PDB file of C-alpha atoms in Angstrom:
ATOM      1  CA  GLY V  27     -38.029  80.021  49.015  1.00 81.00           C
ATOM      2  CA  ASP V  28     -38.021  78.833  44.894  1.00 85.00           C
ATOM      3  CA  SER V  29     -34.962  77.054  43.987  1.00 90.00           C
ATOM      4  CA  VAL V  30     -33.342  75.294  40.751  1.00 94.00           C
ATOM      5  CA  THR V  31     -30.917  73.024  40.977  1.00 95.00           C
ATOM      6  CA  GLN V  32     -29.409  71.612  37.812  1.00 95.00           C
ATOM      7  CA  MET V  33     -26.489  68.746  37.536  1.00 89.00           C
ATOM      8  CA  GLU V  34     -22.660  70.625  37.571  1.00 84.00           C
ATOM      9  CA  GLY V  35     -20.441  70.715  34.854  1.00 85.00           C
ATOM     10  CA  PRO V  36     -18.033  70.348  32.672  1.00 93.00           C
ATOM     11  CA  VAL V  37     -20.055  67.686  30.183  1.00 95.00           C
ATOM     12  CA  THR V  38     -17.794  66.450  27.697  1.00 97.00           C
ATOM     13  CA  LEU V  39     -19.311  64.356  25.305  1.00 97.00           C
ATOM     14  CA  SER V  40     -18.414  63.307  21.787  1.00 97.00           C
ATOM     15  CA  GLU V  41     -20.360  64.572  18.781  1.00 97.00           C
ATOM     16  CA  GLU V  42     -23.636  62.859  17.902  1.00 96.00           C
ATOM     17  CA  ALA V  43     -23.910  61.543  21.404  1.00 97.00           C
ATOM     18  CA  PHE V  44     -27.422  61.485  23.395  1.00 98.00           C
ATOM     19  CA  LEU V  45     -27.642  64.406  26.091  1.00 97.00           C
ATOM     20  CA  THR V  46     -29.373  64.561  29.523  1.00 97.00           C
ATOM     21  CA  ILE V  47     -28.725  67.912  31.747  1.00 97.00           C
ATOM     22  CA  ASN V  48     -30.568  67.087  35.011  1.00 97.00           C
ATOM     23  CA  CYS V  49     -32.651  69.825  36.787  1.00 97.00           C
ATOM     24  CA  THR V  50     -35.198  69.898  39.484  1.00 97.00           C
ATOM     25  CA  TYR V  51     -36.775  72.493  41.164  1.00 96.00           C
ATOM     26  CA  THR V  52     -38.589  73.311  44.207  1.00 95.00           C
ATOM     27  CA  ALA V  53     -41.330  76.009  44.401  1.00 91.00           C
ATOM     28  CA  THR V  54     -44.134  77.179  46.523  1.00 85.00           C
ATOM     29  CA  GLY V  55     -47.123  77.199  43.138  1.00 83.00           C
ATOM     30  CA  TYR V  56     -46.786  76.404  39.564  1.00 85.00           C
ATOM     31  CA  PRO V  57     -44.120  77.934  38.123  1.00 90.00           C
ATOM     32  CA  SER V  58     -43.231  78.122  34.527  1.00 91.00           C
ATOM     33  CA  LEU V  59     -40.233  76.526  33.757  1.00 94.00           C
ATOM     34  CA  PHE V  60     -37.281  77.535  30.959  1.00 95.00           C
ATOM     35  CA  TRP V  61     -33.962  76.827  29.496  1.00 97.00           C
ATOM     36  CA  TYR V  62     -31.362  79.227  28.586  1.00 96.00           C
ATOM     37  CA  VAL V  63     -28.339  78.925  26.372  1.00 97.00           C
ATOM     38  CA  GLN V  64     -25.047  81.029  26.438  1.00 94.00           C
ATOM     39  CA  TYR V  65     -22.793  81.101  24.206  1.00 94.00           C
ATOM     40  CA  PRO V  66     -19.053  81.895  24.232  1.00 89.00           C
ATOM     41  CA  GLY V  67     -18.813  85.949  24.515  1.00 87.00           C
ATOM     42  CA  GLU V  68     -22.703  86.168  23.871  1.00 89.00           C
ATOM     43  CA  GLY V  69     -25.611  87.077  26.406  1.00 90.00           C
ATOM     44  CA  LEU V  70     -28.323  84.297  27.515  1.00 93.00           C
ATOM     45  CA  GLN V  71     -30.919  83.386  25.227  1.00 94.00           C
ATOM     46  CA  LEU V  72     -34.273  81.299  25.447  1.00 94.00           C
ATOM     47  CA  LEU V  73     -34.133  77.957  24.225  1.00 97.00           C
ATOM     48  CA  LEU V  74     -37.435  76.124  25.332  1.00 96.00           C
ATOM     49  CA  LYS V  75     -39.896  76.937  28.214  1.00 94.00           C
ATOM     50  CA  ALA V  76     -43.432  75.056  29.511  1.00 94.00           C
ATOM     51  CA  THR V  77     -45.848  76.582  31.659  1.00 90.00           C
ATOM     52  CA  LYS V  78     -47.490  73.753  32.750  1.00 90.00           C
ATOM     53  CA  ALA V  79     -47.189  70.197  33.997  1.00 92.00           C
ATOM     54  CA  ASP V  80     -46.539  67.900  31.108  1.00 95.00           C
ATOM     55  CA  ASP V  81     -46.103  70.262  28.663  1.00 95.00           C
ATOM     56  CA  LYS V  82     -43.094  69.884  26.338  1.00 97.00           C
ATOM     57  CA  GLY V  83     -40.839  72.016  24.895  1.00 96.00           C
ATOM     58  CA  SER V  84     -38.533  72.068  22.501  1.00 97.00           C
ATOM     59  CA  ASN V  85     -36.337  74.073  19.830  1.00 97.00           C
ATOM     60  CA  LYS V  86     -33.213  72.669  17.747  1.00 95.00           C
ATOM     61  CA  GLY V  87     -33.517  69.302  18.951  1.00 97.00           C
ATOM     62  CA  PHE V  88     -33.739  69.606  21.986  1.00 98.00           C
ATOM     63  CA  GLU V  89     -36.506  68.578  24.544  1.00 98.00           C
ATOM     64  CA  ALA V  90     -37.563  69.239  28.079  1.00 98.00           C
ATOM     65  CA  THR V  91     -40.649  68.161  29.578  1.00 98.00           C
ATOM     66  CA  TYR V  92     -42.129  69.591  32.649  1.00 97.00           C
ATOM     67  CA  ARG V  93     -42.897  67.107  35.309  1.00 96.00           C
ATOM     68  CA  LYS V  94     -44.401  68.139  38.340  1.00 94.00           C
ATOM     69  CA  GLU V  95     -44.676  64.797  40.219  1.00 95.00           C
ATOM     70  CA  THR V  96     -40.401  64.741  40.425  1.00 96.00           C
ATOM     71  CA  THR V  97     -40.067  68.277  39.875  1.00 96.00           C
ATOM     72  CA  SER V  98     -37.770  68.058  37.040  1.00 97.00           C
ATOM     73  CA  PHE V  99     -37.264  69.773  34.089  1.00 98.00           C
ATOM     74  CA  HIS V 100     -34.500  67.904  32.380  1.00 98.00           C
ATOM     75  CA  LEU V 101     -32.974  68.879  28.927  1.00 98.00           C
ATOM     76  CA  GLU V 102     -32.482  66.208  26.157  1.00 98.00           C
ATOM     77  CA  LYS V 103     -31.042  65.978  23.080  1.00 98.00           C
ATOM     78  CA  GLY V 104     -30.468  62.753  20.750  1.00 97.00           C
ATOM     79  CA  SER V 105     -27.625  63.837  18.586  1.00 96.00           C
ATOM     80  CA  VAL V 106     -25.294  66.577  19.872  1.00 97.00           C
ATOM     81  CA  GLN V 107     -23.243  68.906  17.673  1.00 97.00           C
ATOM     82  CA  VAL V 108     -19.824  70.575  18.127  1.00 97.00           C
ATOM     83  CA  SER V 109     -22.128  74.057  17.941  1.00 96.00           C
ATOM     84  CA  ASP V 110     -24.122  72.973  20.940  1.00 97.00           C
ATOM     85  CA  SER V 111     -20.578  73.648  22.739  1.00 97.00           C
ATOM     86  CA  ALA V 112     -22.340  75.964  25.481  1.00 96.00           C
ATOM     87  CA  VAL V 113     -23.232  77.069  28.858  1.00 95.00           C
ATOM     88  CA  TYR V 114     -27.066  76.022  29.663  1.00 97.00           C
ATOM     89  CA  PHE V 115     -29.040  77.389  32.035  1.00 96.00           C
ATOM     90  CA  CYS V 116     -32.167  75.781  34.093  1.00 96.00           C
ATOM     91  CA  ALA V 117     -34.904  78.819  35.514  1.00 94.00           C
ATOM     92  CA  LEU V 118     -38.551  79.254  36.606  1.00 92.00           C
ATOM     93  CA  THR V 119     -40.648  82.262  37.252  1.00 88.00           C
ATOM     94  CA  GLU V 120     -44.060  82.123  39.386  1.00 81.00           C
ATOM     95  CA  GLY V 121     -47.320  84.224  39.405  1.00 73.00           C
ATOM     96  CA  GLY V 122     -46.740  86.780  41.280  1.00 70.00           C
ATOM     97  CA  ASP V 123     -43.376  86.746  41.970  1.00 70.00           C
ATOM     98  CA  ASP V 124     -40.736  89.436  40.524  1.00 72.00           C
ATOM     99  CA  LYS V 125     -38.128  87.096  39.657  1.00 80.00           C
ATOM    100  CA  ILE V 126     -36.755  84.678  37.629  1.00 87.00           C
ATOM    101  CA  ILE V 127     -34.220  81.748  39.344  1.00 89.00           C
ATOM    102  CA  PHE V 128     -31.394  80.380  37.779  1.00 91.00           C
ATOM    103  CA  GLY V 129     -29.576  77.382  38.068  1.00 93.00           C
ATOM    104  CA  LYS V 130     -25.921  77.660  38.463  1.00 92.00           C
ATOM    105  CA  GLY V 131     -25.127  76.406  34.686  1.00 94.00           C
ATOM    106  CA  THR V 132     -23.726  73.487  33.051  1.00 95.00           C
ATOM    107  CA  ARG V 133     -20.766  73.909  30.907  1.00 95.00           C
ATOM    108  CA  LEU V 134     -21.537  71.491  27.935  1.00 96.00           C
ATOM    109  CA  HIS V 135     -18.359  70.429  25.456  1.00 96.00           C
ATOM    110  CA  ILE V 136     -18.990  68.550  22.403  1.00 97.00           C
ATOM    111  CA  LEU V 137     -15.658  67.300  21.172  1.00 96.00           C
ATOM    112  CA  PRO V 138     -15.373  66.378  16.984  1.00 94.00           C
TER     113      PRO V 138
ATOM    114  CA  ASN Y   3     -35.731  95.624  16.842  1.00 75.00           C
ATOM    115  CA  ALA Y   4     -32.645  96.331  18.128  1.00 82.00           C
ATOM    116  CA  GLY Y   5     -33.524  94.260  21.321  1.00 93.00           C
ATOM    117  CA  VAL Y   6     -31.947  95.211  24.421  1.00 96.00           C
ATOM    118  CA  THR Y   7     -28.552  97.073  24.155  1.00 96.00           C
ATOM    119  CA  GLN Y   8     -25.780  97.743  26.312  1.00 97.00           C
ATOM    120  CA  THR Y   9     -22.714 100.054  26.206  1.00 96.00           C
ATOM    121  CA  PRO Y  10     -19.944  99.566  26.693  1.00 96.00           C
ATOM    122  CA  LYS Y  11     -19.227  96.540  25.637  1.00 95.00           C
ATOM    123  CA  PHE Y  12     -15.896  96.641  27.460  1.00 96.00           C
ATOM    124  CA  GLN Y  13     -14.448  98.778  30.217  1.00 96.00           C
ATOM    125  CA  VAL Y  14     -11.864  98.889  32.917  1.00 97.00           C
ATOM    126  CA  LEU Y  15     -11.551 101.430  36.176  1.00 97.00           C
ATOM    127  CA  LYS Y  16      -9.355 102.212  38.403  1.00 97.00           C
ATOM    128  CA  THR Y  17     -11.003 101.793  42.251  1.00 97.00           C
ATOM    129  CA  GLY Y  18     -12.629 104.319  43.582  1.00 97.00           C
ATOM    130  CA  GLN Y  19     -13.869 105.518  39.725  1.00 97.00           C
ATOM    131  CA  SER Y  20     -17.792 105.871  39.258  1.00 96.00           C
ATOM    132  CA  MET Y  21     -19.615 105.209  35.643  1.00 96.00           C
ATOM    133  CA  THR Y  22     -22.888 104.068  34.467  1.00 97.00           C
ATOM    134  CA  LEU Y  23     -23.601 101.028  32.119  1.00 98.00           C
ATOM    135  CA  GLN Y  24     -25.986 102.173  29.912  1.00 98.00           C
ATOM    136  CA  CYS Y  25     -28.799  99.295  29.267  1.00 98.00           C
ATOM    137  CA  ALA Y  26     -31.609  99.923  26.356  1.00 98.00           C
ATOM    138  CA  GLN Y  27     -34.810  97.967  25.456  1.00 97.00           C
ATOM    139  CA  ASP Y  28     -37.072  99.114  22.412  1.00 96.00           C
ATOM    140  CA  MET Y  29     -40.089  96.164  23.193  1.00 94.00           C
ATOM    141  CA  ASN Y  30     -41.767  98.052  25.561  1.00 93.00           C
ATOM    142  CA  HIS Y  31     -41.287  95.325  28.341  1.00 93.00           C
ATOM    143  CA  GLU Y  32     -42.142  96.044  31.854  1.00 92.00           C
ATOM    144  CA  TYR Y  33     -39.346  94.133  33.207  1.00 93.00           C
ATOM    145  CA  MET Y  34     -35.792  94.852  33.672  1.00 95.00           C
ATOM    146  CA  SER Y  35     -32.974  93.507  35.380  1.00 95.00           C
ATOM    147  CA  TRP Y  36     -28.913  94.086  35.901  1.00 97.00           C
ATOM    148  CA  TYR Y  37     -27.407  90.687  36.612  1.00 96.00           C
ATOM    149  CA  ARG Y  38     -23.445  89.782  37.075  1.00 96.00           C
ATOM    150  CA  GLN Y  39     -21.990  86.283  35.875  1.00 94.00           C
ATOM    151  CA  ASP Y  40     -18.688  85.591  37.533  1.00 91.00           C
ATOM    152  CA  PRO Y  41     -17.004  82.374  36.916  1.00 82.00           C
ATOM    153  CA  GLY Y  42     -18.795  78.956  39.230  1.00 73.00           C
ATOM    154  CA  MET Y  43     -21.501  81.338  40.457  1.00 74.00           C
ATOM    155  CA  GLY Y  44     -24.242  81.095  37.653  1.00 83.00           C
ATOM    156  CA  LEU Y  45     -26.233  84.758  37.228  1.00 90.00           C
ATOM    157  CA  ARG Y  46     -26.632  86.956  40.318  1.00 91.00           C
ATOM    158  CA  LEU Y  47     -29.288  89.584  40.349  1.00 92.00           C
ATOM    159  CA  ILE Y  48     -28.382  92.885  41.135  1.00 96.00           C
ATOM    160  CA  HIS Y  49     -31.178  95.375  40.559  1.00 96.00           C
ATOM    161  CA  TYR Y  50     -34.891  94.782  38.936  1.00 95.00           C
ATOM    162  CA  SER Y  51     -37.254  96.946  37.998  1.00 95.00           C
ATOM    163  CA  VAL Y  52     -41.326  96.287  37.017  1.00 92.00           C
ATOM    164  CA  GLY Y  53     -41.723  99.898  34.927  1.00 92.00           C
ATOM    165  CA  ALA Y  54     -40.789 103.356  34.791  1.00 95.00           C
ATOM    166  CA  GLY Y  55     -40.479 104.757  38.421  1.00 95.00           C
ATOM    167  CA  ILE Y  56     -40.386 101.602  40.421  1.00 95.00           C
ATOM    168  CA  THR Y  57     -36.955  99.558  41.026  1.00 96.00           C
ATOM    169  CA  ASP Y  58     -36.176  96.883  44.115  1.00 95.00           C
ATOM    170  CA  GLN Y  59     -32.949  95.388  44.708  1.00 95.00           C
ATOM    171  CA  GLY Y  60     -32.102  91.680  44.017  1.00 92.00           C
ATOM    172  CA  GLU Y  61     -29.477  88.900  45.336  1.00 90.00           C
ATOM    173  CA  VAL Y  62     -26.494  91.394  45.494  1.00 95.00           C
ATOM    174  CA  PRO Y  63     -27.779  95.578  45.776  1.00 97.00           C
ATOM    175  CA  ASN Y  64     -24.827  96.812  47.571  1.00 96.00           C
ATOM    176  CA  GLY Y  65     -21.932  99.352  45.440  1.00 96.00           C
ATOM    177  CA  TYR Y  66     -24.781  99.539  42.623  1.00 97.00           C
ATOM    178  CA  ASN Y  67     -27.663 101.979  41.936  1.00 97.00           C
ATOM    179  CA  VAL Y  68     -30.187 101.717  39.647  1.00 98.00           C
ATOM    180  CA  SER Y  69     -33.125 104.171  38.110  1.00 96.00           C
ATOM    181  CA  ARG Y  70     -36.157 104.013  35.655  1.00 97.00           C
ATOM    182  CA  SER Y  71     -37.101 106.937  34.431  1.00 97.00           C
ATOM    183  CA  THR Y  72     -38.756 105.779  31.410  1.00 97.00           C
ATOM    184  CA  THR Y  73     -39.862 102.185  30.348  1.00 96.00           C
ATOM    185  CA  GLU Y  74     -36.585 102.078  27.809  1.00 97.00           C
ATOM    186  CA  ASP Y  75     -33.880 102.540  29.780  1.00 98.00           C
ATOM    187  CA  PHE Y  76     -32.530 101.125  32.786  1.00 98.00           C
ATOM    188  CA  PRO Y  77     -28.584 102.598  33.650  1.00 98.00           C
ATOM    189  CA  LEU Y  78     -27.043 100.819  36.477  1.00 98.00           C
ATOM    190  CA  ARG Y  79     -24.237 103.004  38.204  1.00 98.00           C
ATOM    191  CA  LEU Y  80     -21.150 102.165  40.199  1.00 96.00           C
ATOM    192  CA  LEU Y  81     -20.720 105.002  42.992  1.00 91.00           C
ATOM    193  CA  SER Y  82     -17.020 103.623  43.630  1.00 96.00           C
ATOM    194  CA  ALA Y  83     -15.839 100.991  41.763  1.00 96.00           C
ATOM    195  CA  ALA Y  84     -14.102  98.210  44.199  1.00 97.00           C
ATOM    196  CA  PRO Y  85     -11.917  94.728  42.813  1.00 97.00           C
ATOM    197  CA  SER Y  86     -15.083  92.811  43.947  1.00 96.00           C
ATOM    198  CA  GLN Y  87     -17.373  94.273  40.792  1.00 97.00           C
ATOM    199  CA  THR Y  88     -14.993  93.157  38.418  1.00 97.00           C
ATOM    200  CA  SER Y  89     -17.419  90.820  36.643  1.00 97.00           C
ATOM    201  CA  VAL Y  90     -19.828  90.619  33.309  1.00 96.00           C
ATOM    202  CA  TYR Y  91     -22.939  92.378  33.418  1.00 97.00           C
ATOM    203  CA  PHE Y  92     -25.721  91.341  31.929  1.00 96.00           C
ATOM    204  CA  CYS Y  93     -28.860  93.307  31.498  1.00 97.00           C
ATOM    205  CA  ALA Y  94     -32.223  91.805  30.382  1.00 95.00           C
ATOM    206  CA  SER Y  95     -36.003  92.739  30.038  1.00 94.00           C
ATOM    207  CA  SER Y  96     -39.062  91.199  29.483  1.00 92.00           C
ATOM    208  CA  SER Y  97     -43.133  91.540  29.451  1.00 87.00           C
ATOM    209  CA  LEU Y  98     -45.224  90.801  32.752  1.00 81.00           C
ATOM    210  CA  ARG Y  99     -48.076  88.142  32.783  1.00 73.00           C
ATOM    211  CA  THR Y 100     -50.123  87.129  35.744  1.00 64.00           C
ATOM    212  CA  SER Y 101     -48.212  83.674  35.790  1.00 62.00           C
ATOM    213  CA  GLY Y 102     -44.928  85.641  36.234  1.00 68.00           C
ATOM    214  CA  ILE Y 103     -42.035  87.302  34.191  1.00 70.00           C
ATOM    215  CA  ASN Y 104     -42.439  86.079  30.674  1.00 79.00           C
ATOM    216  CA  GLU Y 105     -39.598  84.996  28.595  1.00 87.00           C
ATOM    217  CA  GLN Y 106     -36.049  87.362  29.409  1.00 90.00           C
ATOM    218  CA  PHE Y 107     -34.288  89.067  26.415  1.00 93.00           C
ATOM    219  CA  PHE Y 108     -30.717  89.516  27.439  1.00 94.00           C
ATOM    220  CA  GLY Y 109     -27.970  92.158  26.203  1.00 95.00           C
ATOM    221  CA  PRO Y 110     -24.805  91.016  24.644  1.00 94.00           C
ATOM    222  CA  GLY Y 111     -23.305  92.178  28.106  1.00 95.00           C
ATOM    223  CA  THR Y 112     -20.423  94.434  29.909  1.00 96.00           C
ATOM    224  CA  ARG Y 113     -17.489  92.876  30.450  1.00 96.00           C
ATOM    225  CA  LEU Y 114     -15.728  95.456  33.461  1.00 97.00           C
ATOM    226  CA  THR Y 115     -12.474  95.475  35.067  1.00 97.00           C
ATOM    227  CA  VAL Y 116     -11.668  97.068  38.412  1.00 97.00           C
ATOM    228  CA  LEU Y 117      -7.913  97.463  39.078  1.00 96.00           C
TER     229      LEU Y 117
END
């Protein structure tokens, strides 16, 4: 079945550092890919998405490119801020399926 | 738009008690779902619905019931609470496309403790 694997955390970085959170997937068809972010005490919210190969999603300085050849959707940000401290979830959905598959989440700590 | 609302925000139950977690959305979304979030386990799907009158089981349905009598509401019922159901519960909704579930909108969560 479909699955999402993302790097385990926690990831701890200093402010202004470069961030990469790895995400790889397995799917039978052509999934849509998502990154969600969960700030402390809140529900998840969509950060960015890509619906076809080579699409780049971007939002709030974060980017991720849909790489079909490597089945990956890595999240990157050039200069993180303390306010980026949160849990990040990679996810996928497929046409004809009624479920969204989430990775286990990666907790990110940014130190001032 | 209020988006997805959940009540209550916090709840403490004794083992064996029953309760209903409420979820409502005002975006006319076909798809609604319930997740539980436990430390180190990510999100696990409990039940979901693709429209009024239609519900289906997710990954961890045991001990929970749902119904979908209207598009807006999707309550989650615990018939006989157990300590293993201590968790944070999230309701989510989204529109449906031929390419799959669209962006999910999450409620703020209900933190449930079963003693």
